[in-house]
Short mmCIF file of C-alpha atoms and ligand atoms in Angstrom, two decimals:
data_model
loop_
_atom_site.label_atom_id
_atom_site.label_comp_id
_atom_site.label_asym_id
_atom_site.label_seq_id
_atom_site.Cartn_x
_atom_site.Cartn_y
_atom_site.Cartn_z
CA MET A 1450 -4.44 1.16 31.27
CA ARG A 1451 -1.45 0.87 28.74
CA ILE A 1452 -1.59 0.21 25.12
CA GLY A 1453 1.00 -0.23 22.53
CA ILE A 1454 1.24 0.59 18.90
CA LEU A 1455 3.59 -0.55 16.02
CA ASN A 1456 3.91 0.12 12.47
CA SER A 1457 4.91 -2.79 10.45
CA GLY A 1458 5.68 -3.35 6.59
CA GLY A 1459 6.65 -0.81 4.06
CA ASP A 1460 5.81 2.79 5.09
CA CYS A 1461 3.16 4.85 3.76
CA PRO A 1462 1.96 8.34 4.19
CA GLY A 1463 -0.45 9.02 6.75
CA LEU A 1464 1.05 6.48 9.35
CA ASN A 1465 1.77 9.49 11.75
CA ALA A 1466 -1.71 10.33 11.32
CA VAL A 1467 -2.83 6.91 12.79
CA ILE A 1468 -0.37 7.65 15.68
CA HIS A 1469 -1.77 11.07 16.25
CA GLY A 1470 -5.39 9.52 16.41
CA VAL A 1471 -4.55 6.73 18.75
CA VAL A 1472 -2.49 9.01 21.28
CA GLY A 1473 -5.20 11.52 21.11
CA ALA A 1474 -8.09 9.11 21.88
CA ALA A 1475 -6.06 7.29 24.16
CA ASP A 1476 -5.19 10.43 26.33
CA GLU A 1477 -8.87 11.30 26.28
CA LEU A 1478 -9.58 8.08 28.14
CA GLY A 1479 -6.64 8.60 30.44
CA TRP A 1480 -4.58 5.85 28.80
CA GLU A 1481 -0.80 5.58 28.31
CA VAL A 1482 0.49 4.73 24.79
CA ILE A 1483 3.72 3.12 24.06
CA GLY A 1484 5.08 3.12 20.44
CA PHE A 1485 7.36 0.23 19.69
CA ARG A 1486 10.20 0.91 17.23
CA ASP A 1487 10.81 -0.65 14.02
CA GLY A 1488 7.72 -2.94 13.75
CA PHE A 1489 7.48 -6.10 15.83
CA GLU A 1490 11.18 -6.10 16.08
CA GLY A 1491 10.59 -3.64 19.04
CA LEU A 1492 8.70 -6.15 21.15
CA LEU A 1493 11.84 -8.44 21.32
CA PRO A 1494 13.61 -7.95 24.81
CA PRO A 1495 14.34 -5.99 26.27
CA GLY A 1496 11.84 -3.83 24.24
CA ASP A 1497 12.41 -0.98 22.16
CA PHE A 1498 9.70 1.52 22.71
CA THR A 1499 8.84 5.20 23.45
CA VAL A 1500 6.16 6.54 25.56
CA LEU A 1501 4.01 8.69 23.06
CA LYS A 1502 2.02 11.79 24.79
CA PRO A 1503 -0.18 14.20 22.84
CA LYS A 1504 2.70 16.74 22.79
CA ASP A 1505 4.88 14.10 21.16
CA THR A 1506 2.44 13.97 18.26
CA VAL A 1507 2.36 17.75 17.78
CA GLY A 1508 3.34 18.67 14.15
CA ILE A 1509 3.57 14.89 12.92
CA LEU A 1510 0.31 14.84 10.75
CA LYS A 1511 2.18 16.63 8.00
CA LEU A 1512 5.18 14.18 8.13
CA GLY A 1513 5.55 11.25 5.50
CA GLY A 1514 7.17 7.98 6.71
CA THR A 1515 6.64 7.01 10.52
CA ILE A 1516 8.06 8.47 13.66
CA LEU A 1517 8.29 4.76 14.95
CA GLY A 1518 10.23 3.20 12.23
CA THR A 1519 9.05 0.38 10.47
CA THR A 1520 10.35 -2.89 8.48
CA ASN A 1521 9.17 -5.47 5.86
CA LYS A 1522 11.79 -7.93 7.09
CA GLY A 1523 12.83 -9.42 10.23
CA HIS A 1524 11.88 -12.15 12.73
CA PHE A 1525 8.01 -11.71 12.47
CA ALA A 1526 7.59 -11.61 8.61
CA ALA A 1527 4.43 -13.62 7.78
CA LYS A 1528 4.93 -13.89 4.10
CA VAL A 1529 7.84 -15.71 2.47
CA GLY A 1530 7.52 -15.45 -1.47
CA LYS A 1531 4.28 -14.93 -3.54
CA GLY A 1532 1.48 -15.81 -1.46
CA ASP A 1533 3.49 -18.38 0.83
CA ILE A 1534 2.68 -17.95 4.54
CA ALA A 1535 5.26 -18.76 7.40
CA GLU A 1536 4.08 -18.55 10.85
CA VAL A 1537 6.20 -16.69 13.39
CA PRO A 1538 8.28 -19.21 15.21
CA ALA A 1539 6.92 -20.04 18.73
CA ASP A 1540 10.40 -19.05 20.51
CA ILE A 1541 10.22 -15.52 18.91
CA VAL A 1542 6.36 -15.18 19.87
CA ALA A 1543 7.20 -16.21 23.54
CA LYS A 1544 10.12 -13.68 23.87
CA ALA A 1545 7.85 -10.77 22.55
CA LYS A 1546 5.06 -11.90 24.77
CA ARG A 1547 7.31 -11.45 27.77
CA THR A 1548 7.98 -8.01 26.70
CA MET A 1549 4.21 -7.23 26.43
CA GLU A 1550 3.61 -8.75 29.97
CA GLN A 1551 6.77 -6.93 31.50
CA LEU A 1552 5.34 -3.39 30.11
CA ASP A 1553 1.78 -4.85 30.92
CA VAL A 1554 0.36 -3.64 27.66
CA ARG A 1555 -3.46 -4.51 27.63
CA ALA A 1556 -4.04 -4.00 23.77
CA LEU A 1557 -1.62 -3.81 20.75
CA ILE A 1558 -2.39 -1.98 17.79
CA ILE A 1559 -0.86 -3.11 14.63
CA VAL A 1560 -0.77 -0.77 11.61
CA GLY A 1561 0.13 -2.97 8.75
CA GLY A 1562 -0.56 -4.46 5.48
CA ASP A 1563 -1.55 -8.02 4.52
CA GLY A 1564 1.68 -9.53 5.92
CA SER A 1565 1.50 -7.82 9.09
CA LEU A 1566 -1.84 -8.30 9.95
CA THR A 1567 -1.64 -12.09 9.23
CA THR A 1568 1.14 -11.81 11.83
CA GLY A 1569 -1.40 -10.20 14.10
CA LEU A 1570 -3.84 -12.84 13.32
CA GLN A 1571 -1.43 -15.25 14.47
CA LEU A 1572 -0.85 -13.63 17.56
CA TYR A 1573 -4.56 -13.01 18.23
CA ARG A 1574 -5.29 -16.68 17.98
CA GLU A 1575 -2.49 -17.25 20.45
CA GLY A 1576 -4.43 -15.07 22.80
CA TRP A 1577 -2.69 -11.60 22.29
CA PRO A 1578 -5.14 -8.62 22.67
CA ILE A 1579 -4.59 -7.27 18.90
CA ILE A 1580 -6.38 -4.52 17.02
CA GLY A 1581 -5.46 -4.17 13.53
CA VAL A 1582 -5.27 -1.01 11.47
CA PRO A 1583 -4.93 -1.65 7.44
CA LYS A 1584 -2.04 0.19 5.76
CA THR A 1585 -0.91 0.17 2.33
CA ILE A 1586 -0.40 2.61 -0.62
CA ASP A 1587 -1.45 -0.43 -2.94
CA ASN A 1588 -5.10 -0.22 -1.65
CA ASP A 1589 -5.34 -3.97 -2.21
CA LEU A 1590 -6.42 -5.28 1.30
CA HIS A 1591 -9.86 -6.94 1.24
CA ALA A 1592 -12.38 -5.88 3.59
CA THR A 1593 -11.65 -2.03 3.36
CA ALA A 1594 -12.70 0.18 0.67
CA MET A 1595 -9.62 2.36 0.99
CA THR A 1596 -6.50 2.32 3.13
CA PHE A 1597 -4.64 5.78 3.86
CA GLY A 1598 -1.56 6.17 1.86
CA PHE A 1599 -3.27 5.22 -1.32
CA ASP A 1600 -4.31 8.72 -2.29
CA SER A 1601 -1.08 10.21 -1.49
CA ALA A 1602 0.56 7.61 -3.93
CA VAL A 1603 -1.71 8.30 -6.55
CA ASN A 1604 -1.19 12.10 -6.22
CA SER A 1605 2.36 11.34 -6.72
CA VAL A 1606 1.86 9.63 -9.89
CA VAL A 1607 -0.60 12.32 -11.41
CA ASP A 1608 2.22 14.83 -10.78
CA GLY A 1609 4.65 12.48 -12.35
CA LEU A 1610 2.52 12.26 -15.29
CA ASP A 1611 1.73 15.97 -15.53
CA ARG A 1612 5.67 16.29 -15.71
CA LEU A 1613 5.98 13.75 -18.29
CA HIS A 1614 3.30 15.04 -20.46
CA THR A 1615 5.05 18.38 -21.18
CA THR A 1616 8.37 16.44 -22.07
CA ALA A 1617 6.44 13.75 -24.19
CA GLU A 1618 4.59 16.44 -26.02
CA SER A 1619 7.73 18.56 -27.00
CA HIS A 1620 9.46 15.60 -28.33
CA LYS A 1621 6.48 13.77 -29.78
CA ARG A 1622 7.44 10.67 -27.82
CA VAL A 1623 6.04 7.80 -25.88
CA MET A 1624 6.55 8.05 -22.36
CA VAL A 1625 6.29 5.10 -20.07
CA LEU A 1626 5.60 5.29 -16.46
CA GLU A 1627 5.88 2.41 -14.01
CA VAL A 1628 4.09 2.62 -10.80
CA MET A 1629 3.70 0.51 -7.55
CA GLY A 1630 1.03 -1.52 -6.52
CA ARG A 1631 2.42 -4.89 -6.22
CA HIS A 1632 -0.06 -7.59 -7.57
CA ALA A 1633 -2.90 -4.96 -7.95
CA GLY A 1634 -3.54 -2.17 -10.49
CA TRP A 1635 -5.28 0.47 -8.14
CA ILE A 1636 -2.69 2.85 -8.18
CA ALA A 1637 -1.86 2.52 -12.05
CA LEU A 1638 -5.66 2.99 -12.63
CA TRP A 1639 -6.30 5.96 -10.52
CA GLY A 1640 -3.18 7.36 -11.26
CA GLY A 1641 -3.42 7.14 -15.00
CA ILE A 1642 -6.90 8.22 -15.38
CA ALA A 1643 -6.44 11.41 -13.21
CA GLY A 1644 -3.00 11.94 -14.88
CA GLY A 1645 -4.51 11.75 -18.38
CA ALA A 1646 -2.73 8.61 -19.46
CA SER A 1647 -3.54 6.97 -23.10
CA VAL A 1648 -2.76 3.55 -21.87
CA ILE A 1649 -2.97 1.89 -18.58
CA LEU A 1650 -1.66 -1.70 -18.08
CA MET A 1651 -2.18 -3.75 -14.90
CA PRO A 1652 -1.73 -7.13 -13.53
CA GLU A 1653 -5.73 -7.83 -13.55
CA ILE A 1654 -6.13 -7.23 -17.49
CA PRO A 1655 -3.76 -9.32 -19.67
CA PHE A 1656 -2.48 -7.29 -22.46
CA SER A 1657 -1.18 -7.54 -26.11
CA PHE A 1658 1.68 -5.33 -27.28
CA GLU A 1659 0.12 -5.21 -30.80
CA LYS A 1660 -2.91 -3.60 -29.39
CA VAL A 1661 -1.19 -1.13 -27.34
CA ALA A 1662 1.19 -0.21 -30.26
CA GLN A 1663 -2.14 0.18 -32.73
CA HIS A 1664 -3.51 2.43 -29.97
CA ILE A 1665 -0.61 4.65 -30.14
CA LYS A 1666 -0.20 4.78 -33.63
CA ASP A 1667 -4.20 5.53 -34.14
CA ARG A 1668 -3.62 8.22 -31.70
CA ASP A 1669 -0.79 9.59 -34.06
CA ALA A 1670 -3.14 9.52 -37.10
CA GLN A 1671 -5.67 11.61 -35.21
CA GLY A 1672 -2.98 14.09 -34.76
CA TYR A 1673 -1.87 13.10 -30.89
CA HIS A 1674 1.96 12.95 -31.34
CA SER A 1675 2.63 11.92 -27.85
CA SER A 1676 1.42 9.16 -25.66
CA LEU A 1677 1.48 8.55 -21.88
CA VAL A 1678 1.51 4.79 -20.96
CA VAL A 1679 1.23 3.85 -17.09
CA VAL A 1680 2.33 0.37 -16.33
CA ALA A 1681 1.78 -1.40 -13.08
CA GLU A 1682 4.90 -2.83 -11.70
CA GLY A 1683 2.96 -6.27 -11.29
CA ALA A 1684 1.68 -6.16 -14.80
CA ILE A 1685 2.19 -9.83 -16.35
CA LEU A 1686 3.89 -9.60 -19.87
CA PRO A 1687 1.97 -11.32 -22.58
CA GLU A 1688 4.38 -14.23 -22.62
CA GLY A 1689 3.19 -14.63 -18.83
CA ASP A 1690 6.14 -13.27 -17.08
CA LEU A 1691 6.30 -10.96 -14.01
CA VAL A 1692 9.30 -8.80 -14.14
CA THR A 1693 11.46 -8.88 -10.94
CA ILE A 1694 14.46 -7.64 -9.43
CA ASP A 1695 16.80 -10.42 -7.95
CA PRO A 1696 14.16 -12.82 -7.83
CA ASN A 1697 16.43 -15.31 -5.76
CA THR A 1698 16.83 -13.58 -2.49
CA GLY A 1699 13.88 -14.93 -0.36
CA GLY A 1700 11.16 -13.16 1.03
CA GLU A 1701 8.45 -11.20 -0.92
CA VAL A 1702 9.13 -10.95 -4.63
CA ARG A 1703 10.65 -7.54 -5.49
CA LEU A 1704 8.84 -6.13 -8.55
CA GLY A 1705 10.66 -3.85 -11.13
CA GLY A 1706 11.54 -3.17 -14.58
CA VAL A 1707 8.44 -3.82 -16.56
CA GLY A 1708 8.52 -0.18 -17.69
CA ASP A 1709 11.76 -0.66 -19.57
CA VAL A 1710 10.65 -3.61 -21.25
CA VAL A 1711 7.15 -2.28 -22.19
CA ALA A 1712 9.13 1.01 -23.52
CA LYS A 1713 11.39 -1.33 -25.89
CA ARG A 1714 8.69 -3.32 -27.26
CA LEU A 1715 6.51 -0.36 -28.22
CA GLU A 1716 9.27 1.59 -29.66
CA LYS A 1717 9.86 -1.48 -31.93
CA LEU A 1718 6.26 -1.93 -32.97
CA THR A 1719 5.34 1.78 -33.40
CA GLY A 1720 8.70 3.18 -34.60
CA LYS A 1721 8.29 6.04 -32.23
CA GLU A 1722 10.98 7.30 -29.81
CA THR A 1723 10.13 5.82 -26.33
CA ARG A 1724 11.18 6.62 -22.88
CA SER A 1725 10.54 4.87 -19.54
CA CYS A 1726 10.69 6.36 -16.10
CA THR A 1727 10.05 4.57 -12.97
CA LEU A 1728 8.40 6.40 -10.13
CA GLY A 1729 9.65 3.93 -7.34
CA HIS A 1730 9.46 5.09 -3.67
CA LEU A 1731 9.00 8.65 -4.61
CA GLN A 1732 5.35 7.15 -4.37
CA ARG A 1733 5.66 6.15 -0.89
CA GLY A 1734 7.56 9.16 0.46
CA GLY A 1735 6.68 12.79 1.31
CA ALA A 1736 3.76 14.59 2.86
CA PRO A 1737 0.29 12.60 3.19
CA THR A 1738 -2.77 14.22 1.16
CA SER A 1739 -5.48 15.75 3.58
CA LEU A 1740 -7.54 12.57 2.61
CA ASP A 1741 -4.90 10.24 4.02
CA ARG A 1742 -4.20 12.64 7.06
CA ILE A 1743 -7.98 12.51 8.02
CA LEU A 1744 -8.46 8.76 7.32
CA GLY A 1745 -5.29 7.99 9.12
CA MET A 1746 -6.51 9.85 12.30
CA ARG A 1747 -10.03 8.37 12.08
CA PHE A 1748 -8.45 4.81 11.93
CA GLY A 1749 -6.46 5.39 14.83
CA VAL A 1750 -9.48 6.91 16.89
CA MET A 1751 -11.53 3.72 15.92
CA ALA A 1752 -8.57 1.33 17.01
CA VAL A 1753 -8.79 2.94 20.61
CA LYS A 1754 -12.63 2.50 20.63
CA LEU A 1755 -12.26 -1.13 19.68
CA ALA A 1756 -9.80 -1.54 22.39
CA SER A 1757 -11.89 0.28 24.77
CA GLU A 1758 -14.62 -2.21 24.24
CA GLY A 1759 -12.37 -5.34 24.41
CA ARG A 1760 -13.15 -6.15 20.67
CA PHE A 1761 -9.93 -7.69 19.91
CA GLY A 1762 -9.09 -9.59 16.71
CA ARG A 1763 -10.84 -6.81 14.58
CA MET A 1764 -9.28 -4.73 12.14
CA VAL A 1765 -10.41 -1.23 11.41
CA SER A 1766 -12.28 -0.85 7.96
CA TYR A 1767 -13.65 1.75 5.74
CA GLN A 1768 -16.84 1.26 4.16
CA ALA A 1769 -19.45 3.40 2.45
CA TYR A 1770 -18.00 6.70 4.03
CA HIS A 1771 -17.70 5.33 7.51
CA VAL A 1772 -15.06 3.80 9.62
CA ASP A 1773 -16.10 0.32 11.24
CA SER A 1774 -14.24 -2.85 11.80
CA VAL A 1775 -14.23 -6.47 10.60
CA PRO A 1776 -12.69 -9.71 11.89
CA ILE A 1777 -8.90 -9.60 10.78
CA GLU A 1778 -9.42 -12.98 9.28
CA GLU A 1779 -12.03 -11.74 7.03
CA ALA A 1780 -9.16 -8.98 5.69
CA VAL A 1781 -6.11 -11.05 5.16
CA ASN A 1782 -4.82 -13.39 2.28
CA LYS A 1783 -7.53 -12.21 0.05
CA LEU A 1784 -6.19 -9.33 -2.27
CA ARG A 1785 -8.90 -6.79 -3.58
CA LEU A 1786 -8.15 -6.48 -7.15
CA VAL A 1787 -9.30 -4.16 -10.10
CA GLU A 1788 -12.48 -5.65 -11.60
CA PRO A 1789 -11.36 -5.96 -15.44
CA HIS A 1790 -14.96 -5.19 -16.44
CA GLY A 1791 -15.91 -3.10 -13.43
CA GLU A 1792 -17.29 0.37 -13.72
CA LEU A 1793 -13.86 2.18 -13.20
CA ALA A 1794 -12.35 0.22 -16.10
CA GLN A 1795 -15.31 0.81 -18.26
CA ALA A 1796 -15.17 4.31 -17.40
CA ALA A 1797 -11.40 4.31 -18.55
CA ARG A 1798 -12.45 2.56 -21.66
CA ALA A 1799 -15.33 4.79 -22.27
CA VAL A 1800 -12.88 7.89 -22.55
CA GLY A 1801 -10.70 6.25 -25.07
CA ILE A 1802 -8.04 4.90 -22.61
CA CYS A 1803 -6.45 1.46 -23.96
CA LEU A 1804 -6.19 -1.30 -21.16
CA GLY A 1805 -4.14 -3.38 -23.55
CA ASP A 1806 -7.21 -5.79 -24.07
O1 LIG B 1938 3.34 -2.64 -0.65
C1 LIG B 1938 3.74 -1.44 -0.89
C2 LIG B 1938 4.96 -1.21 -2.00
O2 LIG B 1938 5.39 0.03 -1.98
C3 LIG B 1938 4.79 -2.11 -3.29
O3 LIG B 1938 3.83 -1.25 -4.07
C4 LIG B 1938 6.23 -2.17 -3.67
O4 LIG B 1938 6.11 -3.39 -4.54
C5 LIG B 1938 6.84 -2.63 -2.63
O5 LIG B 1938 6.14 -1.92 -1.35
C6 LIG B 1938 8.29 -1.98 -2.29
O6 LIG B 1938 8.89 -2.67 -1.33
P1 LIG B 1938 10.27 -2.29 -0.92
O7 LIG B 1938 10.15 -0.77 -0.27
O8 LIG B 1938 10.72 -3.24 0.10
O9 LIG B 1938 11.11 -2.01 -2.19
#
């Protein structure tokens, strides 16, 4: 029995832990694992892959990124623009299928986010033996309470805020930190709470600059002369706009720049010196936290279990401290967003954090 694994979409701390889990569990069953390089692209003839034995995964748990490479572009991209779904063309699917048949791959584990799992769902519906493993630092996938990579990203935000805190205090400044998360505010909310932010702005909660500025002025009046503001890259300006980078290049919209806009507006309204900083891909790189290593490894083990039971078309899922699975179709094309009045947002408000509303 031979199975395949590929990573697809943006990289994410913990991908190598999934590979470690898959290879270890498959080896126990006497199966061979081949890893396709650079996402689905590795399936295109003649096939770009490597055989993965347990000894090839020694020492990879601690590595960020993925030893297999990945891409969020290419022939298999399922998402074009915000929310638009494009099917993978039939000729591309046929070519990839030939590789699967020639290599006699009996199950294909796709480790990816919403877009890659949408591609996986299309292939499953066309008869492929697909198992999905959810991956994204954004933690916005429906049908799983957590994805590996999120905890590592949050830790980067907390580290960034800890550093900004001392410089903000020294200069009595407002520091704005822009963080990732695409259209969800999970990284901003978790990172902001854990890093001691005074203001957290997210896509899910419409905000007013006047309210944020008043909060900062009130803090000043109370004797706190610096403030940390976390803004999610997908936060929507009061005028209704997302701030994007080169919006006309096709593909998924690239978010970025909202931190600068927020800093300028707050400086004007508060009269306080304000600087902005974008954490960017520092959130995606580097070693995974222990939580992400363990979650990734467990996801890999569960993916092999699903393959051994012939339960294709399912995605590994984490619910109530258990790793289980759900049909892929239940997981894709539905974002899991922060509830504006859910317990977590209310807890943030309760400790005096301004969410901009
Ligand atoms: O989905 C993960 C993510 O890191 C988002 O938070 C971010 O908007 C995007 O990917 C960045 O993508 P790229 O690496 O293509 O710039």
